Coordinates of C-alpha atoms in Angstrom, one line a residue:
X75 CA 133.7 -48.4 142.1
X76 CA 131.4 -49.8 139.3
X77 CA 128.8 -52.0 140.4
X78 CA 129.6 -55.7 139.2
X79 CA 127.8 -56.9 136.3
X80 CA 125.1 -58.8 137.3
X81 CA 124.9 -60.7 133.6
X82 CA 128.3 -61.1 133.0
X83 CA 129.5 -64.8 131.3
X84 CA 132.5 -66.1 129.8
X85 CA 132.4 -64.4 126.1
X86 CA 134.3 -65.2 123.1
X87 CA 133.6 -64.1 119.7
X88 CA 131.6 -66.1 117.6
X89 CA 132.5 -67.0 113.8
X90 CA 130.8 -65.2 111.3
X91 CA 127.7 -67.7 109.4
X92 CA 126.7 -67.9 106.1
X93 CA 122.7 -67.4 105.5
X94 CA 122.6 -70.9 104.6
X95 CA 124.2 -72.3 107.5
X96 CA 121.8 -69.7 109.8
X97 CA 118.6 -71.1 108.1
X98 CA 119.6 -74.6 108.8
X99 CA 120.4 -74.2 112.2
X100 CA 117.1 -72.1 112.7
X101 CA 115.2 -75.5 111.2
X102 CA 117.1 -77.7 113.3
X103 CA 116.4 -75.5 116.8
X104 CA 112.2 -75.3 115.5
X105 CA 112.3 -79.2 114.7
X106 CA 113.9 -79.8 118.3
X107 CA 112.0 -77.7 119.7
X108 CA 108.7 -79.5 118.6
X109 CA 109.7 -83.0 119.2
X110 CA 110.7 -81.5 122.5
X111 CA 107.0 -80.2 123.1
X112 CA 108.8 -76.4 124.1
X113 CA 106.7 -73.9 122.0
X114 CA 106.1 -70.3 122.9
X115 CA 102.8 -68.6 122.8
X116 CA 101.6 -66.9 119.6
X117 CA 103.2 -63.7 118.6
X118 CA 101.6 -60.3 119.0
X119 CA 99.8 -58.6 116.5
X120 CA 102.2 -57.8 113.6
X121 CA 105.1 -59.4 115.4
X122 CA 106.9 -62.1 113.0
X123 CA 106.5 -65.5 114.4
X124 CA 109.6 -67.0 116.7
X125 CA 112.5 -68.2 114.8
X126 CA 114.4 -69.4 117.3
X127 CA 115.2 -71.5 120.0
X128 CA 114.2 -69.1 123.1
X129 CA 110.5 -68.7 123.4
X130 CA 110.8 -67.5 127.1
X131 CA 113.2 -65.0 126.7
X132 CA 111.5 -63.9 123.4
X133 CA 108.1 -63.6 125.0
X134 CA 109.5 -61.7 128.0
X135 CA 110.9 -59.1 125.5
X136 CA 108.3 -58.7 123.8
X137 CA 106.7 -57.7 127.3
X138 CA 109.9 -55.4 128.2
X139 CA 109.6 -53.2 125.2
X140 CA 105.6 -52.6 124.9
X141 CA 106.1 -51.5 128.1
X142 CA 108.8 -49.1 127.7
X143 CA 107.4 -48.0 124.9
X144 CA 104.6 -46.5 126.6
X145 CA 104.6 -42.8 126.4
X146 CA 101.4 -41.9 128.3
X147 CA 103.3 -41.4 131.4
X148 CA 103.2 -39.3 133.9
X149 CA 105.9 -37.0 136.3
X150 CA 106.6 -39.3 139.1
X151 CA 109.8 -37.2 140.7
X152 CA 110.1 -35.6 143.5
X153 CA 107.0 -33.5 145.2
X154 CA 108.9 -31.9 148.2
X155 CA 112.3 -30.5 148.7
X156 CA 113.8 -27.2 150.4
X157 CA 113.0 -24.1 148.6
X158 CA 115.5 -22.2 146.0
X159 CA 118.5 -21.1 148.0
X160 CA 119.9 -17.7 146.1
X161 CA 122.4 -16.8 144.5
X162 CA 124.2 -19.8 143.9
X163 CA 126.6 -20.8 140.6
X164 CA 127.1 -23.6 138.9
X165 CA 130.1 -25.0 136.4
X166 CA 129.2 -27.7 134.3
X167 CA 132.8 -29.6 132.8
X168 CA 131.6 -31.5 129.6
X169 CA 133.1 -34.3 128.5
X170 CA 132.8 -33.2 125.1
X171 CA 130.3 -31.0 124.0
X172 CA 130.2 -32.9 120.9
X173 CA 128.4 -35.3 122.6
X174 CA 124.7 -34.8 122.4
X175 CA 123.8 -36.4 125.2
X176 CA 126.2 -34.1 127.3
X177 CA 125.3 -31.0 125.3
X178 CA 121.7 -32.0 126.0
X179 CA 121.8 -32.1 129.6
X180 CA 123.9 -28.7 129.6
X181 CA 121.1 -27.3 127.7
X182 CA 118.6 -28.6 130.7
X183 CA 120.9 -27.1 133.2
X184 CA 121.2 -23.8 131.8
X185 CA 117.2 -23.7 131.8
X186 CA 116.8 -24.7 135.0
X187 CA 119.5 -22.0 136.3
X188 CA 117.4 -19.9 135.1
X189 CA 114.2 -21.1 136.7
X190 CA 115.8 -21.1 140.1
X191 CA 117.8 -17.5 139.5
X192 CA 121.4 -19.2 139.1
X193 CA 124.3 -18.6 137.0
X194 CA 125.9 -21.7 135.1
X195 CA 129.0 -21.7 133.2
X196 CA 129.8 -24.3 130.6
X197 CA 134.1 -25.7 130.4
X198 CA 134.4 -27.6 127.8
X199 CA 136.4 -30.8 128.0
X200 CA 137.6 -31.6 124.5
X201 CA 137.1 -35.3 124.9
X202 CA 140.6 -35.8 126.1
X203 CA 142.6 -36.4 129.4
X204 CA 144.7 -33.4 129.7
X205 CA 141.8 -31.5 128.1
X206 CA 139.4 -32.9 130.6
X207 CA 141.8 -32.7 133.6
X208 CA 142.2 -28.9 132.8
X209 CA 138.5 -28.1 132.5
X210 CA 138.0 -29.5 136.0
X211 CA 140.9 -27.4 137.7
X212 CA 139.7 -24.3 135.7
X213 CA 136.4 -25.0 137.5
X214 CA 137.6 -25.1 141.0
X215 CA 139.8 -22.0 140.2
X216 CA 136.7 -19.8 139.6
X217 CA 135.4 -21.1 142.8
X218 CA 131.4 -22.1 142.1
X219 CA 128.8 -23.2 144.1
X220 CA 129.0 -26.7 143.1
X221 CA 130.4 -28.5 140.4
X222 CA 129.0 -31.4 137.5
X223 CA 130.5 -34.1 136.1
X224 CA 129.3 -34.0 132.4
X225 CA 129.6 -37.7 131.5
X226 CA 133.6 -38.7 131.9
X227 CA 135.1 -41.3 134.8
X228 CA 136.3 -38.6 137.6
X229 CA 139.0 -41.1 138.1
X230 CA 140.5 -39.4 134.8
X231 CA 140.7 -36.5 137.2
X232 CA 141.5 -37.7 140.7
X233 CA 143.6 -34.7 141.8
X234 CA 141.2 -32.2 141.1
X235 CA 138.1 -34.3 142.7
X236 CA 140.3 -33.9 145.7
X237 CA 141.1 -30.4 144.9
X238 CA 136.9 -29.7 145.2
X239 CA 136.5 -32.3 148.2
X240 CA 139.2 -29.8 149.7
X241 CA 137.5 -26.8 148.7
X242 CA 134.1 -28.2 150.2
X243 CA 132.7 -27.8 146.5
X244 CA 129.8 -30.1 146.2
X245 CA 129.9 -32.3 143.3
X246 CA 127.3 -33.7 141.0
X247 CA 128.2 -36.3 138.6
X248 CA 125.8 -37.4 134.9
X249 CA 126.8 -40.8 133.9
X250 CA 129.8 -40.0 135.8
X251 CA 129.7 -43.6 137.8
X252 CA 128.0 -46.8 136.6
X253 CA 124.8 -46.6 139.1
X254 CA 122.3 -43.7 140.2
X255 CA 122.6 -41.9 143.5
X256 CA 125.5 -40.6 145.9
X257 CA 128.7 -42.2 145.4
X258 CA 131.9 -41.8 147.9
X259 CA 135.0 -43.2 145.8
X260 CA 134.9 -40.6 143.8
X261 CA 133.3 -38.0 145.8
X262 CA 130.0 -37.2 144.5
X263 CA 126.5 -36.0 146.4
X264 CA 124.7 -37.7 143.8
X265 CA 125.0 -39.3 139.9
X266 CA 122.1 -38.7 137.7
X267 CA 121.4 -41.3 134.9
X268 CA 119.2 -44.0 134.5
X269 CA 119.7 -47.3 135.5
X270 CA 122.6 -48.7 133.1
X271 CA 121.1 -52.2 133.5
X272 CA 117.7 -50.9 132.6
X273 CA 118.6 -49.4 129.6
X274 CA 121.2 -52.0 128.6
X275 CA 118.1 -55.0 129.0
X276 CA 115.5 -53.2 127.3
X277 CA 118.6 -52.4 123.9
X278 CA 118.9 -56.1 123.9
X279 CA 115.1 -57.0 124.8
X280 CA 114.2 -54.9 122.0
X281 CA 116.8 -56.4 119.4
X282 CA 115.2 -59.6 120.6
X283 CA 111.3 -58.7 120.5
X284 CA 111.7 -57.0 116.7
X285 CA 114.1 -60.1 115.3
X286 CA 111.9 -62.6 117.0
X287 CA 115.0 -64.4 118.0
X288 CA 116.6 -64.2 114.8
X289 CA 119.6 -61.6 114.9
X290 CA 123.0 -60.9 114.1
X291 CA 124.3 -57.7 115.9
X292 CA 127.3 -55.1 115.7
X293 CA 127.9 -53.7 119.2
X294 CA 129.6 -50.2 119.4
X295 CA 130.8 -48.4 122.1
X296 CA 133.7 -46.5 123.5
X297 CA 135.3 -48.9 126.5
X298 CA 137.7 -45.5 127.5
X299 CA 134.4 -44.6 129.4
X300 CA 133.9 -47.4 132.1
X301 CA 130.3 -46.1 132.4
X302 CA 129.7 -46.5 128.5
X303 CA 132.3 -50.5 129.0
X304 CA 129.5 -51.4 131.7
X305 CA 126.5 -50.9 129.1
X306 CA 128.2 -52.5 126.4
X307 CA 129.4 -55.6 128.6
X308 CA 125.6 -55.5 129.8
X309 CA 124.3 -55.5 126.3
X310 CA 126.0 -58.5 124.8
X311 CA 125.0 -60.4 128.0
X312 CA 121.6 -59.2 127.5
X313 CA 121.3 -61.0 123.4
X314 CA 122.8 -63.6 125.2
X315 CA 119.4 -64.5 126.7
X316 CA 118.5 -66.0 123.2
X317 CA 120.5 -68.3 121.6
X318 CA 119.5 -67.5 117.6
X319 CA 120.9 -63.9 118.4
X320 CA 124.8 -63.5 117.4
X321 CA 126.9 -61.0 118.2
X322 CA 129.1 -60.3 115.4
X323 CA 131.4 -57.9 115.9
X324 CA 132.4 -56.1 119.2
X325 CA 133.8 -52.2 117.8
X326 CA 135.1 -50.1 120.3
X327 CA 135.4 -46.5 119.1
X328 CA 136.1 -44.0 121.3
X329 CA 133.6 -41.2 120.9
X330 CA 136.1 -38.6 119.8
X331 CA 137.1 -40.6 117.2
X332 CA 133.6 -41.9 115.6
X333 CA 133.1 -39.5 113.1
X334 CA 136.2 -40.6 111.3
X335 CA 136.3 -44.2 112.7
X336 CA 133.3 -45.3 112.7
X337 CA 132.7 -45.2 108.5
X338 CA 135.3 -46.9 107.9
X339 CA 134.9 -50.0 110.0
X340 CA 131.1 -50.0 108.9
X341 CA 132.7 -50.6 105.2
X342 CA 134.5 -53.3 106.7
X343 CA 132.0 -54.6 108.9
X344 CA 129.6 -54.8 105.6
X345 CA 132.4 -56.5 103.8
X346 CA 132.6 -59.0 106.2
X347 CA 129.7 -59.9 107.3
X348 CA 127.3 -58.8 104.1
X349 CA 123.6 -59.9 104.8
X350 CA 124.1 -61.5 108.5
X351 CA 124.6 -58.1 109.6
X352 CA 120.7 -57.7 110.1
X353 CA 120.9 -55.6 114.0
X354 CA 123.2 -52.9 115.7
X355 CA 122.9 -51.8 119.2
X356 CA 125.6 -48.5 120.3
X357 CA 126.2 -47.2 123.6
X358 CA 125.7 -43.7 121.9
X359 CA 123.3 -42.8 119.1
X360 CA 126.0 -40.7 117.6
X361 CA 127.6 -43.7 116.0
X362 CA 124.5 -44.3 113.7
X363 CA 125.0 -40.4 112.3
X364 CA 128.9 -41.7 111.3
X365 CA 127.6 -45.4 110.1
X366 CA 124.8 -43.4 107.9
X367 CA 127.1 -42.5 105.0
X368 CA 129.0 -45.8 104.5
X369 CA 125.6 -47.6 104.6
X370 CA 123.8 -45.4 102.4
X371 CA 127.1 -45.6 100.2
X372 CA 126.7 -49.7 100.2
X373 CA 123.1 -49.1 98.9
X374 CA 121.6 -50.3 102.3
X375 CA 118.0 -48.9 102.6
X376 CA 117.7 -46.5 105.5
X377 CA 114.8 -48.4 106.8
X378 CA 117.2 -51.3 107.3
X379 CA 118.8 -54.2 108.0
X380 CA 120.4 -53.6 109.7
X381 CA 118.2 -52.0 111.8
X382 CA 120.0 -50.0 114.8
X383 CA 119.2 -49.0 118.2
X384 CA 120.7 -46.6 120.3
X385 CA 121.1 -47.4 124.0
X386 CA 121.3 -43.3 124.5
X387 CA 121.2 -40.9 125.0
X388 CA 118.3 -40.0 122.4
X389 CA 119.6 -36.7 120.7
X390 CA 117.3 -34.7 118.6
X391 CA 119.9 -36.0 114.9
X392 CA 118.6 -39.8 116.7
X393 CA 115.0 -38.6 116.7
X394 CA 115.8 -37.1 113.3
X395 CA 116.9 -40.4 111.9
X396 CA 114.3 -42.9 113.7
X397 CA 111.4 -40.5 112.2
X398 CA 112.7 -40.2 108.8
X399 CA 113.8 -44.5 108.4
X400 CA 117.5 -43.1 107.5
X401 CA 119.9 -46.2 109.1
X402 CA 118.4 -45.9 112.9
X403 CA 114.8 -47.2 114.3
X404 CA 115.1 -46.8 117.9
X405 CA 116.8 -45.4 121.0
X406 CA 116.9 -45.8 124.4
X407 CA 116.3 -41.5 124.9
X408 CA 117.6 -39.9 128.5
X409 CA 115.5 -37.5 129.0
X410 CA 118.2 -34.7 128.6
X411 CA 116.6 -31.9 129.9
X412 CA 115.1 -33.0 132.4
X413 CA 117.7 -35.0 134.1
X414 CA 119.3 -30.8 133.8
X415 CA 116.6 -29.7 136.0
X416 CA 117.3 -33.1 138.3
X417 CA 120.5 -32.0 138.5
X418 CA 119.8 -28.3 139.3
X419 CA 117.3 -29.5 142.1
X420 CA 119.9 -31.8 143.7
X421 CA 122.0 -29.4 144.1
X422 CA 119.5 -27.4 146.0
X423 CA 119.2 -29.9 148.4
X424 CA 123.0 -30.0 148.9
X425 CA 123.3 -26.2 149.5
X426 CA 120.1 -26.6 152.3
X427 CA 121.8 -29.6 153.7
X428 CA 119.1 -32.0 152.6
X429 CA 120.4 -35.6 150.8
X430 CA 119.5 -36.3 147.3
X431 CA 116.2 -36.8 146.2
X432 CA 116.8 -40.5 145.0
X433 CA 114.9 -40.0 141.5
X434 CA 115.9 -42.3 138.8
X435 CA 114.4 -41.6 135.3
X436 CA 112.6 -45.0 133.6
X437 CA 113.9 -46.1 130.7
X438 CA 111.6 -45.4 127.4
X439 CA 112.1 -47.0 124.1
X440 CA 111.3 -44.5 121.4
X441 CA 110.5 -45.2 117.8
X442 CA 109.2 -43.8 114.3
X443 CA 105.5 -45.6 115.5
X444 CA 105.7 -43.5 119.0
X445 CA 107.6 -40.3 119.0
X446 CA 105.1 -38.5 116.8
X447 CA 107.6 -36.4 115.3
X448 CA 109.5 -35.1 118.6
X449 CA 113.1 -34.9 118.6
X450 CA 113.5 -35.5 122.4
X451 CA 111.8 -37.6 125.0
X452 CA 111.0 -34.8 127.2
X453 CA 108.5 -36.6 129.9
X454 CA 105.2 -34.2 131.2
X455 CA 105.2 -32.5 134.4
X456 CA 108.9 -32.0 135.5
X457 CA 109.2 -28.2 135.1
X458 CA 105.9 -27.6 136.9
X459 CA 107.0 -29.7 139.9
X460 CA 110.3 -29.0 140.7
X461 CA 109.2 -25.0 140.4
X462 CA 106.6 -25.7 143.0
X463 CA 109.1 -27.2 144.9
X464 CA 111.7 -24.5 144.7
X465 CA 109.0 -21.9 145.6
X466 CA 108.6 -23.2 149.0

């Protein structure tokens, strides 16, 4: 069902280095390197100079994220479509709404109900199985319009997808598969997300670019999610592009459990690893809120090292952080609220009979130096287009 990872390689952990040994393997890659004749061009304004042995790679992430970091952009969705059909209602089954990036995208939802003169109900998953499985069939029970998958693997639910399929309930999944776009094992008319490899390349491209080759990284994530596994396996073959980045650690954490997990392997990971733990990259930027305290407490500053991105969903406590330097500098933002009104729209195409619209979101990079104090990436334009398109 998940698409195969195009960077996958054979992976085995690699032994934590002292500083020493790091510097003199970073001296013997440069003097290589020279006698060798491979240099890399000079580094952008600002950017430290290459430390490492991967001036290709480096160069091309440095492209990636100035790029992606771009946020002059216009609305480049959809400009046609059927218009609203009435009186429709929508349930939206959360994951957990402890999730921001789930909560955010019920948030868009519930405003673009609105817009289009729909009702939308929000179960509430509880971040478990049985929770999870019982949200679904209490959805189906009341017997909606259509149905969304708010960020869990409907094979966690396989009885009730059939249960909906049966009931000819149309089903729209958020980050409910690993790709974008309809999906027919499970049964969905569409999955809105970004491109997992997109945002997975431009985590590790940006850990890359801002280390200039030079990096060793704690990866979190929460493998009970296969969506969230995929990023994380995508990640770590991402660094893998430049051999002076290290992954240190590998933590999975399921998201229920960060806030009381994730502190205490933070203390651990700091005990372990001490200075070479200079980069973090998590499949969710909740992770950084629950690292926060046990950094501060180690007397880390919260501009970093290490310096952590999130790789989404770009919650308004991310933007919070990234603004204020405290223990976060980037994240790889959905844009929440809009992929709500995507989500609204496709389902307006379902009731008329049309197919999905096909939209995938770009990925953005947002820091301190670009979000000028907003706490969501909310791109221009969307609201204005899909109400022209809903008006007929």
């Amino acid at each position: 069902m998940y698409p195969k990872d195009p960077y996958s390689y054979p992976y085995s952990h690699p032994r934590p280095h002292r500083r020493t040994t790091r510097t003199a393997a970073a001296l013997l890659t440069a003097v290589v390197a020279l006698v060798a004749g491979c240099g890399g061009g000079g580094p952008s304004t600002g950017a430290a100079p290459p430390k490492a042995g991967c001036p290709t790679a480096l160069a091309s992430a440095r492209a990636a994220v100035a790029r992606a970091e771009n946020s002059d952009t216009a609305w480049h969705g959809p400009t046609t479509g059927p218009a609203a059909v009435p009186g429709k209602s929508i349930v939206y089954v959360a994951q957990t709404m402890t999730n921001p990036g789930v909560a955010g995208v019920a948030k868009g939802l519930e405003e673009a109900a609105k817009a289009i003169g729909w009702q939308v109900r929000v179960i509430d998953g509880d971040g478990t199985p049985a929770g999870i499985q019982a949200a679904l069939s209490q959805a189906i029970t009341v017997r909606p319009s259509g149905i969304v998958i708010g960020g869990f693997d409907p094979q966690l639910t396989s009885q009730q997808m059939a249960r909906a399929e049966a009931a000819h309930i149309p089903v729209i999944g958020w980050h409910a598969v690993g790709s974008p776009g309809p999906s027919e094992r499970p049964k969905l008319f569409t999955n809105v997300t970004t491109k997992v490899e997109d945002v997975a390349r431009i985590s590790a491209d940006w850990i890359i670019a801002r280390s200039a080759g030079d990096a060793g990284v704690v990866l979190f994530t929460d493998d009970s999610i296969p969506f969230a596994k995929n990023k994380a396996e995508l990640i770590r073959a991402g660094l893998a592009a430049c051999s002076g980045v290290r992954i240190l650690s590998y933590e999975n954490i399921p998201i229920p459990d960060a806030a009381s997990r994730t502190p205490q392997a933070v203390s651990s990971l700091l005990s372990r690893f001490q200075d070479d733990w200079t980069y973090s990259a998590a499949i969710n930027d909740l992770y950084f809120a629950d690292a926060a305290p046990a950094l501060r407490a180690a007397g880390k500053p919260g501009s970093g090292p290490p310096f952590n991105i999130g790789a989404g969903d770009g919650d308004p406590s991310a933007f919070q952080r990234i603004n204020s330097r405290q223990f976060q500098a980037a994240t790889v933002p959905e844009p929440l609220n809009q992929q709500g009104w995507q989500i609204v729209d496709e389902f307006n195409r379902a009731f008329a009979g049309r197919p999905p619209s096909g939209y995938v979101a770009p990925v953005h990079v947002a820091t301190a130096g670009n979000s000028d104090g907003a706490t969501s990436w909310d791109p221009s334009g969307y609201r204005e287009g899909y109400r022209r398109i809903w008006a007929g």
